[in-house]
Short mmCIF file of C-alpha atoms and ligand atoms in Angstrom, two decimals:
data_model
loop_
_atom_site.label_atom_id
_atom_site.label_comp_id
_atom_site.label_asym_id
_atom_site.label_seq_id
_atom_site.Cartn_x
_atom_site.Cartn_y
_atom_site.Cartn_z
CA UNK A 151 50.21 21.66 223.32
CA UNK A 152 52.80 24.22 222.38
CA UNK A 153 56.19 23.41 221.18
CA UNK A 154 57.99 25.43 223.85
CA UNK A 155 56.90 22.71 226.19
CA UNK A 156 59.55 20.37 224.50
CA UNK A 157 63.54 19.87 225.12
CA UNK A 158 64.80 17.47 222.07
CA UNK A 159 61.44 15.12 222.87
CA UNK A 160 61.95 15.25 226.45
CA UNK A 161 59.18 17.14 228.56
CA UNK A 162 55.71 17.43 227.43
CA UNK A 163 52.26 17.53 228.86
CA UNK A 164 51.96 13.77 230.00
CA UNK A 165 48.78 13.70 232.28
CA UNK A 166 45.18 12.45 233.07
CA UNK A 167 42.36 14.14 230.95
CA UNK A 168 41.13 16.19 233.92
CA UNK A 169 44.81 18.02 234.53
CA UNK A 170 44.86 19.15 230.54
CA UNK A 171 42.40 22.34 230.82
CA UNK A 172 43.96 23.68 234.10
CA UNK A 173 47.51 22.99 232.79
CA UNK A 174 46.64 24.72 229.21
CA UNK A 175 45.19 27.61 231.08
CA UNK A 176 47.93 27.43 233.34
CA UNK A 177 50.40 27.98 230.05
CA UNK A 178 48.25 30.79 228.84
CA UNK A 179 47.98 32.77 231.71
CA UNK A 180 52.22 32.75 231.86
CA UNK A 181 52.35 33.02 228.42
CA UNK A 182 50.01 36.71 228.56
CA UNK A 183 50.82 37.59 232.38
CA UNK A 184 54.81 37.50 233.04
CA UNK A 185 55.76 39.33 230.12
CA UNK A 186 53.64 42.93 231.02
CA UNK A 187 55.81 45.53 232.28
CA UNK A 188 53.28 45.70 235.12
CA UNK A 189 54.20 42.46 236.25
CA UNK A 190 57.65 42.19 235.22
CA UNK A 191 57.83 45.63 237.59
CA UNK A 192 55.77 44.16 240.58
CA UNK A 193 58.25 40.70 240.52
CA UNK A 194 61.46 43.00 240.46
CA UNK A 195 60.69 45.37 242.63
CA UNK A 196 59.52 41.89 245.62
CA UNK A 197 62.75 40.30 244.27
CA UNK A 198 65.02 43.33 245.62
CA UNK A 199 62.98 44.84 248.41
CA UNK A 200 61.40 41.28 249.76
CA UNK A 201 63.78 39.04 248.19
CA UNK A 202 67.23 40.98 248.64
CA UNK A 203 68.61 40.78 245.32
CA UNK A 204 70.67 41.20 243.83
CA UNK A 205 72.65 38.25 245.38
CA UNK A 206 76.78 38.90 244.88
CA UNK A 207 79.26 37.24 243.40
CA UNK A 208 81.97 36.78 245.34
CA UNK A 209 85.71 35.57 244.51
CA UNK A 210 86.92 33.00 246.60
CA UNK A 211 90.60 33.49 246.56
CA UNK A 212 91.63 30.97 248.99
CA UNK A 213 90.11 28.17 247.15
CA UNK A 214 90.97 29.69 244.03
CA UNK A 215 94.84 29.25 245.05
CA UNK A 216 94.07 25.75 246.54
CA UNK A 217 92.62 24.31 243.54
CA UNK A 218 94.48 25.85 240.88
CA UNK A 219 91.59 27.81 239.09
CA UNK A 220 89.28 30.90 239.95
CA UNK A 221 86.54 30.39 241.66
CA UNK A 222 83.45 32.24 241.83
CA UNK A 223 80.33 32.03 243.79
CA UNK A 224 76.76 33.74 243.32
CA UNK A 225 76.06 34.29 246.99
CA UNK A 226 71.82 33.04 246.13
CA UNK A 227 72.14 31.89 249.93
CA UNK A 228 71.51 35.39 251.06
CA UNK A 229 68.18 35.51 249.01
CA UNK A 230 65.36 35.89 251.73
CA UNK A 231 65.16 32.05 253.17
CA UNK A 232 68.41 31.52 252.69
CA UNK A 233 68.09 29.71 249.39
CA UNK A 234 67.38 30.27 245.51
CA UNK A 235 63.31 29.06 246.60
CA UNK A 236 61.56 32.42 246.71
CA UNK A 237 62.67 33.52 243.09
CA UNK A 238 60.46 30.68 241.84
CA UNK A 239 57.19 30.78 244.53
CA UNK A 240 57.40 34.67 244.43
CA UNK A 241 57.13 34.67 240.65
CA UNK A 242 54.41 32.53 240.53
CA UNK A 243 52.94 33.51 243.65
CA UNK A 244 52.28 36.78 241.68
CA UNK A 245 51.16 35.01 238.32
CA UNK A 246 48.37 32.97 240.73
CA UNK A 247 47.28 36.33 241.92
CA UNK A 248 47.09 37.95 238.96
CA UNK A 249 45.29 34.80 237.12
CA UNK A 250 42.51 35.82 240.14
CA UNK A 251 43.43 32.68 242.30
CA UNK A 252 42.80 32.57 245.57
CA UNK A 253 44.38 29.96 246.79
CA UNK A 254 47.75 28.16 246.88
CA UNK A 255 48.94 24.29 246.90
CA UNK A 256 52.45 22.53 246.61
CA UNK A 257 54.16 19.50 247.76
CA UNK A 258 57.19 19.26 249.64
CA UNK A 259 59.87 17.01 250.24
CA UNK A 260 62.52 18.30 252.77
CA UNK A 261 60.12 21.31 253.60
CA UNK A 262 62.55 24.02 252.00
CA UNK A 263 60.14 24.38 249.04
CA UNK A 264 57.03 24.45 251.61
CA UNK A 265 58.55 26.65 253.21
CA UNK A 266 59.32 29.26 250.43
CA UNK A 267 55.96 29.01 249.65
CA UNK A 268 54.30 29.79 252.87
CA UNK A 269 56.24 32.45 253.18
CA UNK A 270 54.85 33.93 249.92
CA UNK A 271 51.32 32.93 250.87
CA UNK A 272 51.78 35.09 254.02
CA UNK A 273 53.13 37.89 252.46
CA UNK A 274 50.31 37.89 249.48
CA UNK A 275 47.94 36.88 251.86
CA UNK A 276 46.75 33.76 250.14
CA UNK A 277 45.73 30.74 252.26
CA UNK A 278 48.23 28.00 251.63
CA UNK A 279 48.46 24.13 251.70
CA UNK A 280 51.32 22.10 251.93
CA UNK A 281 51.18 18.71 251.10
CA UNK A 282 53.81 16.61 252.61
CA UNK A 283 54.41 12.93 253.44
CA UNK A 284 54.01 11.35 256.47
CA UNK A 285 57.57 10.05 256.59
CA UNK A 286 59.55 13.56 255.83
CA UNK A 287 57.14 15.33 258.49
CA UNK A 288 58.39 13.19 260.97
CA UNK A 289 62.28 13.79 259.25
CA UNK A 290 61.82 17.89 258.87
CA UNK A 291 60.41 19.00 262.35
CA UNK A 292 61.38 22.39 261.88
CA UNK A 293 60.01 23.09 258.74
CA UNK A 294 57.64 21.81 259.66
CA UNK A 295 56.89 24.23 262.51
CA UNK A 296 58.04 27.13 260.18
CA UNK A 297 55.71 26.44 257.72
CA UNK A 298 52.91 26.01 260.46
CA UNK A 299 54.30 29.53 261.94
CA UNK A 300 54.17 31.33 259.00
CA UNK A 301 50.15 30.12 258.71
CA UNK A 302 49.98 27.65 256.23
CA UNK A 303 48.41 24.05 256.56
CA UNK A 304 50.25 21.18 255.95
CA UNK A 305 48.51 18.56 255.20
CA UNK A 306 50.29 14.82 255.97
CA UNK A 307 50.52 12.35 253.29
CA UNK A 308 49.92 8.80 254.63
CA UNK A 309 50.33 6.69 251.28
CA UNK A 310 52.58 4.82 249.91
CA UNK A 311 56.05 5.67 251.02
CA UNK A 312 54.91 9.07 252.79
CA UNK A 313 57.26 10.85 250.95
CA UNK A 314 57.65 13.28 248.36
CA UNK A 315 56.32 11.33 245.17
CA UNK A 316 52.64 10.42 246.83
CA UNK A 317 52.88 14.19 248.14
CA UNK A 318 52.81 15.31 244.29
CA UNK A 319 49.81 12.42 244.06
CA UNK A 320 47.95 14.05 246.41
CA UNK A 321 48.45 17.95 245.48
CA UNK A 322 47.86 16.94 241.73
CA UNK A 323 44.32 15.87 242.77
CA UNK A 324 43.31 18.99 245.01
CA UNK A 325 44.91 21.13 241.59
CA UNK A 326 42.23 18.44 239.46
CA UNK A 327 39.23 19.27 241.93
CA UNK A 328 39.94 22.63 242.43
CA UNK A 329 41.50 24.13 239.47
CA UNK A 330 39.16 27.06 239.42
CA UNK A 331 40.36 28.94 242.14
CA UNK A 332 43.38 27.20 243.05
CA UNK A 333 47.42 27.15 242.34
CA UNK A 334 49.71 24.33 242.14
CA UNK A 335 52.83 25.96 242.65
CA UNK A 336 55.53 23.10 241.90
CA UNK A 337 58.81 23.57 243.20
CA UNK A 338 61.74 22.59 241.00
CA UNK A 339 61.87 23.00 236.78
CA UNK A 340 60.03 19.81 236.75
CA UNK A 341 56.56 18.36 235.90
CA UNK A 342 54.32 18.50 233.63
CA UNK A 343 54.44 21.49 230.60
CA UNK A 344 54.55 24.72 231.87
CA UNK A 345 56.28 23.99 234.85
CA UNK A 346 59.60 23.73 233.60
CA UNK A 347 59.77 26.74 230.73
CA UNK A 348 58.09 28.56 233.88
CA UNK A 349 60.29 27.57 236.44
CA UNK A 350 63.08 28.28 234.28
CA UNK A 351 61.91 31.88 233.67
CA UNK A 352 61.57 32.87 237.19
CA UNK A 353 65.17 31.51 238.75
CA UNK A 354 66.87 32.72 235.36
CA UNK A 355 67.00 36.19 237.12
CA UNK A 356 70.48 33.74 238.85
CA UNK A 357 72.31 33.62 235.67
CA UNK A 358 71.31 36.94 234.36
CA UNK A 359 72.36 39.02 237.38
CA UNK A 360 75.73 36.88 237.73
CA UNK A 361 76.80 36.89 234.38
CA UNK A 362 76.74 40.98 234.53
CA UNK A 363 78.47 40.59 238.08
CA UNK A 364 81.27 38.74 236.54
CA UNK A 365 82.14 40.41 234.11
CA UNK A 366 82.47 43.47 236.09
CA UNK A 367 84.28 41.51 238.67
CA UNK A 368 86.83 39.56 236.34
CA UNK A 369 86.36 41.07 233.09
CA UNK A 370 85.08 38.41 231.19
CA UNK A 371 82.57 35.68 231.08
CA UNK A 372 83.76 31.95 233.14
CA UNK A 373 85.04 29.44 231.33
CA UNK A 374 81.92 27.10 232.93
CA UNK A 375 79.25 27.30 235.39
CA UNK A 376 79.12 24.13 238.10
CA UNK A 377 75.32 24.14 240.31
CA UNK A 378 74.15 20.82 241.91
CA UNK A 379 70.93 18.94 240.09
CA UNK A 380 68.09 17.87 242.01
CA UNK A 381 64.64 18.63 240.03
CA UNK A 382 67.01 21.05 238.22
CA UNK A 383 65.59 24.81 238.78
CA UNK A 384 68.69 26.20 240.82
CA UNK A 385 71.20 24.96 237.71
CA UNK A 386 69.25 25.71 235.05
CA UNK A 387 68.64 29.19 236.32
CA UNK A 388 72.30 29.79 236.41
CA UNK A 389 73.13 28.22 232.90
CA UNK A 390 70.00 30.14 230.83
CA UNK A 391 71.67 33.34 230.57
CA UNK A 392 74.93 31.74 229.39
CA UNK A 393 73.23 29.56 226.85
CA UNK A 394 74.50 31.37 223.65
CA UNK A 395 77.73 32.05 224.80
CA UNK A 396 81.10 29.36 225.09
CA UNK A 397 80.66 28.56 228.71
CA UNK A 398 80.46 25.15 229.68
CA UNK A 399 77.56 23.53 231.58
CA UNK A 400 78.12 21.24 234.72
CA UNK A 401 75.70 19.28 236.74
CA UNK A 402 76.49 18.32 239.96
CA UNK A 403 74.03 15.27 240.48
CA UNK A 404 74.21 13.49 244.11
CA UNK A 405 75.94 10.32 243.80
CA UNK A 406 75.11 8.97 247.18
CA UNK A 407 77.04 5.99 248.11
CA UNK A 408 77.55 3.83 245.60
CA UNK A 409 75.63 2.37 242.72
CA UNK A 410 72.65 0.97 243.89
CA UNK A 411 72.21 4.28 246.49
CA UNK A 412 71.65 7.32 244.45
CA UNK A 413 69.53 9.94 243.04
CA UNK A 414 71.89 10.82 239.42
CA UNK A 415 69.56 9.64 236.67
CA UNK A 416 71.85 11.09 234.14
CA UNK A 417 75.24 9.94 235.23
CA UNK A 418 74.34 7.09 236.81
CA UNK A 419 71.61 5.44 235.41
CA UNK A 420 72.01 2.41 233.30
CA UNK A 421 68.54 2.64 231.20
CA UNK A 422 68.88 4.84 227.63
CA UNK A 423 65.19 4.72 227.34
CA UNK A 424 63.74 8.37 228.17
CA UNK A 425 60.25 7.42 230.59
CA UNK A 426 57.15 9.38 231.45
CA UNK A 427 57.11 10.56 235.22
CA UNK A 428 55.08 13.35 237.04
CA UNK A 429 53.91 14.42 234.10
CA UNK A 430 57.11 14.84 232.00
CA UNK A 431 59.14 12.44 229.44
CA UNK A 432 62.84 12.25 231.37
CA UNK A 433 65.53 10.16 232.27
CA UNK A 434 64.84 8.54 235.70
CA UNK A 435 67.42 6.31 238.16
CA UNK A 436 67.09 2.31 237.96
CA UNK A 437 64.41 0.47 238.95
CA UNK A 438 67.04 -1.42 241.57
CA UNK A 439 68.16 1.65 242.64
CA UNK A 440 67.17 2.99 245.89
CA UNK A 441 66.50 6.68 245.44
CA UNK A 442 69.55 7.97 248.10
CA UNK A 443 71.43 11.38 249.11
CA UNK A 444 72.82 12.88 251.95
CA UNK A 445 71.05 15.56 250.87
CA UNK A 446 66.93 16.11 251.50
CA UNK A 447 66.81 18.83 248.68
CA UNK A 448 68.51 16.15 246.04
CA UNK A 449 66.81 13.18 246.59
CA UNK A 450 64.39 13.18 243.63
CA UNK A 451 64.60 10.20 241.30
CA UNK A 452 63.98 12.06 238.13
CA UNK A 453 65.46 15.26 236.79
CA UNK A 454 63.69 18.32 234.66
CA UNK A 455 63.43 17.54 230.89
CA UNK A 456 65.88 20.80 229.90
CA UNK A 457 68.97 19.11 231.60
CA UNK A 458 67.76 15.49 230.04
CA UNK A 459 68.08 17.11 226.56
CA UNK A 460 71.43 19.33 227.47
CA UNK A 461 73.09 16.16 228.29
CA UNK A 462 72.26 14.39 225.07
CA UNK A 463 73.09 17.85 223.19
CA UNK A 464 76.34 17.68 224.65
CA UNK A 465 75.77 21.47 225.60
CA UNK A 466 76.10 19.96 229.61
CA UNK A 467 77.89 17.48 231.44
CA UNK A 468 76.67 15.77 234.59
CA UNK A 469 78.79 14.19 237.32
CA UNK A 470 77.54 12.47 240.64
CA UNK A 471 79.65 13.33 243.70
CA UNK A 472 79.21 10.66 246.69
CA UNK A 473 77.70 11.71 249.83
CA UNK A 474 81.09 11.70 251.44
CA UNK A 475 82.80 14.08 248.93
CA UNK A 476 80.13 16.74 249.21
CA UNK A 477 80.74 16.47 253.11
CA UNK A 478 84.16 17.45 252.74
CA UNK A 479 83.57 20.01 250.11
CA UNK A 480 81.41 21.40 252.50
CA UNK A 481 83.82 21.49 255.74
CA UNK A 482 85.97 23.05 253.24
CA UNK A 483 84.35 26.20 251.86
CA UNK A 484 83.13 26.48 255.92
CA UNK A 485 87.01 26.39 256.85
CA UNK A 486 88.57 28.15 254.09
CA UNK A 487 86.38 31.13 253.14
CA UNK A 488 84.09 31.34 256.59
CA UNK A 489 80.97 30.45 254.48
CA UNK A 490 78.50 27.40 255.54
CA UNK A 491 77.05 26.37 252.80
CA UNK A 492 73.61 23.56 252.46
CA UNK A 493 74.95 20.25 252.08
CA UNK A 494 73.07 20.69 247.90
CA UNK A 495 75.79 23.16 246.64
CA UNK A 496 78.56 21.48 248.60
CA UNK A 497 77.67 18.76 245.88
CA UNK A 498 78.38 21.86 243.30
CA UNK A 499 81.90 22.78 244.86
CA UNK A 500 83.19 19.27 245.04
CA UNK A 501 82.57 19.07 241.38
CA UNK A 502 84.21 22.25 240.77
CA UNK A 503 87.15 20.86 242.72
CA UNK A 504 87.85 17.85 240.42
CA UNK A 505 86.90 19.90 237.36
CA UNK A 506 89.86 22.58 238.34
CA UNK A 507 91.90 19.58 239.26
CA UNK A 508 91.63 18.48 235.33
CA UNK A 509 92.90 21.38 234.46
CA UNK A 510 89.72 21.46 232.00
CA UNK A 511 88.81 25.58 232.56
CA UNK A 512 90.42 28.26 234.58
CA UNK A 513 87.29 30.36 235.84
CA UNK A 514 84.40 28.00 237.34
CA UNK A 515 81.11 30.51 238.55
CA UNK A 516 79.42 28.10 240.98
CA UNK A 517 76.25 28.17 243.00
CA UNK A 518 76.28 28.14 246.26
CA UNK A 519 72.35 27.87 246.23
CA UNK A 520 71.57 27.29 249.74
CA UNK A 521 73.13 28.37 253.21
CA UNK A 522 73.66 24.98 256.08
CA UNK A 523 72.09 26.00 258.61
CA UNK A 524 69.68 23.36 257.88
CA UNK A 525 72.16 20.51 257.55
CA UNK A 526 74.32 21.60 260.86
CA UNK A 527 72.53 18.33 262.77
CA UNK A 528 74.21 15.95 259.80
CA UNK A 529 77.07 18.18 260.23
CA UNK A 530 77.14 17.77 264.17
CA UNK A 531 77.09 13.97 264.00
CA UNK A 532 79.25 13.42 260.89
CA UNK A 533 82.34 15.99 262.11
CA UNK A 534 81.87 15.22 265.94
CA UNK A 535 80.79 18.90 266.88
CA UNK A 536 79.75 18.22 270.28
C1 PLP B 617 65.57 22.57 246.86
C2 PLP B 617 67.03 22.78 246.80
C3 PLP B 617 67.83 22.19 245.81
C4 PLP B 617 67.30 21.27 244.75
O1 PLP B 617 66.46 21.83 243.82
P1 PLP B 617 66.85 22.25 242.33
O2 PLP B 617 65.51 22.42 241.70
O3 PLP B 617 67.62 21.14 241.70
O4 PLP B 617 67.63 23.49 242.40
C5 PLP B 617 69.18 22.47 245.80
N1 PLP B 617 69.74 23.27 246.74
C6 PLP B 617 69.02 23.85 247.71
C7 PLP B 617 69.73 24.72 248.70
C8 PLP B 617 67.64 23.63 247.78
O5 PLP B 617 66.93 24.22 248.76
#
C-alpha cells in the first residue's frame, strides 16, 4: 500500500482480502485520473456552473463586535444542496466515470450524503444506490423522498441497529461483488485508504478558495480556522490549504449531553489506544458510550485518520460543544446576522465563541458548512416556533 495512505500510523488499508484489488485500483485510478488538466478542467468548470462556486466569505460584523474578535464565514451553504456534499460526490462522481464505471453506491446516515450523491448520479446519468438503515429511513423522510425524486434507489438496511454503520456493511459488500463496474462513493474523509487522501483532495477546493478570499477581504491570513468534525471532510477541507502557514486548527466535535452521550472520540474519549474501524486505524468514542448528537450529520463514532494524527501533532485542537450550546449558537448567527445555519456548523460557531472569549486569536475563518433548513423541525420544538 502506498505511504500517502498514512497520517503518523493512523489510516491505512485495514480490510477483507476481497476489498484489497478494488481499493488498490481504486488508488490508482485517483492517483493517474484527478491530476490531468482534462479532468481537473471538467471538475472546475461542474464546481462553478453546477456547483456555484466560488462560495464567499463573508464578515460577520455583528458577531465580530459581540464576541470580541473577527469573524469570518465561508458561505459553503450556498454550494448547490445547500452544503459542502457535492464538492466531494461531484469529484468522484467524475473519477467513477472516467475509471469507465457505470454504476454508483454509498451509504447514508442522515440522507444529506445520499442525497448529494443522487443528485450527481442524475446529472451524470449513472444509476445510483443508496444504502441506508432501516432506523434513519424512518428518521429522514424527506431525504428520503428527495433521493427517491431525484431517481436513485435506496435500498433499506434491516441489520443490526439499522443505522449508518451496518449501511457501510452492506455497501462494502455490493463494492466486493461488484467492483468491476461499480463505485463506492464514501461520504466523509473516512474509511479505508484512498478515501481519506481522496476526500481530502476534492473538499480542499474550501480552504483554497477562502484563504485567497480572505486575504483580499482582510488583508491577511486568520489567526485560526474553527469547522465542526463529524467523519472530518468539511474541516479538513478548510484546514489543507492553511497547512504550511501559522494558522491554528480547531475541531468542533459534538459533545452531546454529557459524558456517556456523545460522538467526540478525540476530546472525549478516555481510551489512548488508536483501533481499526471501517477500514481505517483511528481514535473511536468508549465502548460505554452511546454514540449521541443533536446533530444527524455528526453522529459518527469514529473520526478520519488526518484529524487523529493532527491532534497528536499538536498542529489541531479539538473541543466538544454540548447539544445545547450549538442550539444557541445557532439561534444566534439566525438572530444576529439573518443567516440559518445546519445545526453541524452551529457546533463550529459556538466553538469560535469561547475561543474569541479566551482571547486566544483575533481573526477566526469558520465554516458554516451547511444551511438549517433541514434542522428547522428540532428548531420548531426546541425554540417553541409554533
Ligand atoms: C455531513 C455533514 C457534516 C459532517 O461531515 P464532515 O465529513 O465531518 O464534514 C457536517 N455538516 C454538514 C452540514 C453536513 O451535511
Amino acid at each position: 500500500m502506498s505511504e500517502s495512505g498514512q497520517f503518523e500510523g493512523f489510516g491505512g488499508r485495514h480490510v477483507p482480502e476481497p476489498l484489497e484489488e478494488p481499493l488498490e485500483q481504486l488508488a490508482t485510478a485517483f492517483e493517474e485520473i484527478v491530476p490531468t488538466e482534462r479532468f481537473q478542467r471538467r471538475f472546475h468548470h461542474l464546481l462553478g456552473h453546477y456547483g456555484g462556486r466560488p462560495t464567499p466569505v463573508y464578515h460577520a460584523e455583528t458577531l465580530s463586535e459581540r464576541y470580541g474578535a473577527e469573524i469570518y464565514f465561508k458561505h459553503e451553504d450556498l454550494l448547490h444542496g445547500g452544503a459542502h456534499k457535492l464538492n466531494n460526490t461531484l469529484g468522484q462522481g467524475l473519477l467513477a466515470e472516467e475509471a469507465g464505471k457505470e454504476r454508483l453506491i454509498a451509504e447514508t446516515g442522515a440522507g444529506q450524503h445520499g442525497t448529494a450523491t443522487a443528485m450527481v448520479g442524475a446529472m451524470l446519468d449513472l444509476p445510483t444506490k443508496i444504502y441506508m438503515g432501516e432506523k434513519d429511513i424512518e428518521r429522514q423522510e424527506m431525504n428520503v423522498f428527495r433521493m427517491r425524486l431525484l431517481g436513485a434507489e435506496v435500498e433499506p438496511v434491516t441489520r443490526g441497529d439499522e443505522g449508518l454503520a451496518e449501511a457501510v456493511d452492506a455497501a462494502l459488500e455490493d463494492f466486493a461483488a461488484n467492483m468491476d463496474d461499480t463505485h463506492y462513493l464514501v461520504g466523509s474523509a473516512v474509511g479505508p485508504d484512498p478515501f481519506p487522501r481522496m476526500v481530502r483532495e476534492f473538499q480542499s477546493v474550501i480552504g483554497r478558495e477562502a484563504r485567497e478570499q480572505i486575504r483580499e477581504l482582510h488583508g491577511e491570513l486568520p489567526d485560526a480556522c474553527v469547522a465542526c468534525v463529524g467523519g472530518g471532510s468539511n474541516a479538513i477541507g478548510l484546514f489543507h490549504a492553511f497547512k504550511n502557514d501559522d494558522v491554528m486548527f480547531y475541531g468542533a466535535e459534538p459533545g452531546g449531553r454529557g459524558d456517556a452521550e456523545h460522538s467526540a472520540p478525540l476530546s472525549k474519549s478516555e481510551t489512548d489506544d488508536p483501533q481499526v474501524f471501517q477500514g481505517m486505524k483511528t481514535r473511536i468514542i468508549d465502548d460505554d458510550t452511546d454514540n449521541h448528537s443533536v446533530s444527524a450529520g455528526l453522529d459518527y463514532p469514529a473520526v478520519g485518520p488526518e484529524h487523529a494524527a493532527l491532534q497528536e501533532l499538536g498542529r489541531a485542537e479539538y473541543h466538544g460543544i454540548g447539544d445545547e450550546e450549538a442550539l444557541a449558537a445557532f439561534k444566534e448567527l439566525s438572530r444576529a446576522e439573518g443567516i440559518i445555519p445546519a445545526l453541524e456548523p452551529a457546533h463550529a460557531v459556538a466553538l469560535a465563541k469561547k475561543l474569541a472569549a479566551e482571547d486566544r486569536h483575533d481573526t477566526l475563518l469558520v465554516n458554516l458548512c451547511g444551511r438549517g433548513d433541514k434542522d428547522m423541525q428540532t428548531a420548531a420544538r426546541k425554540f417553541d416556533l409554533d
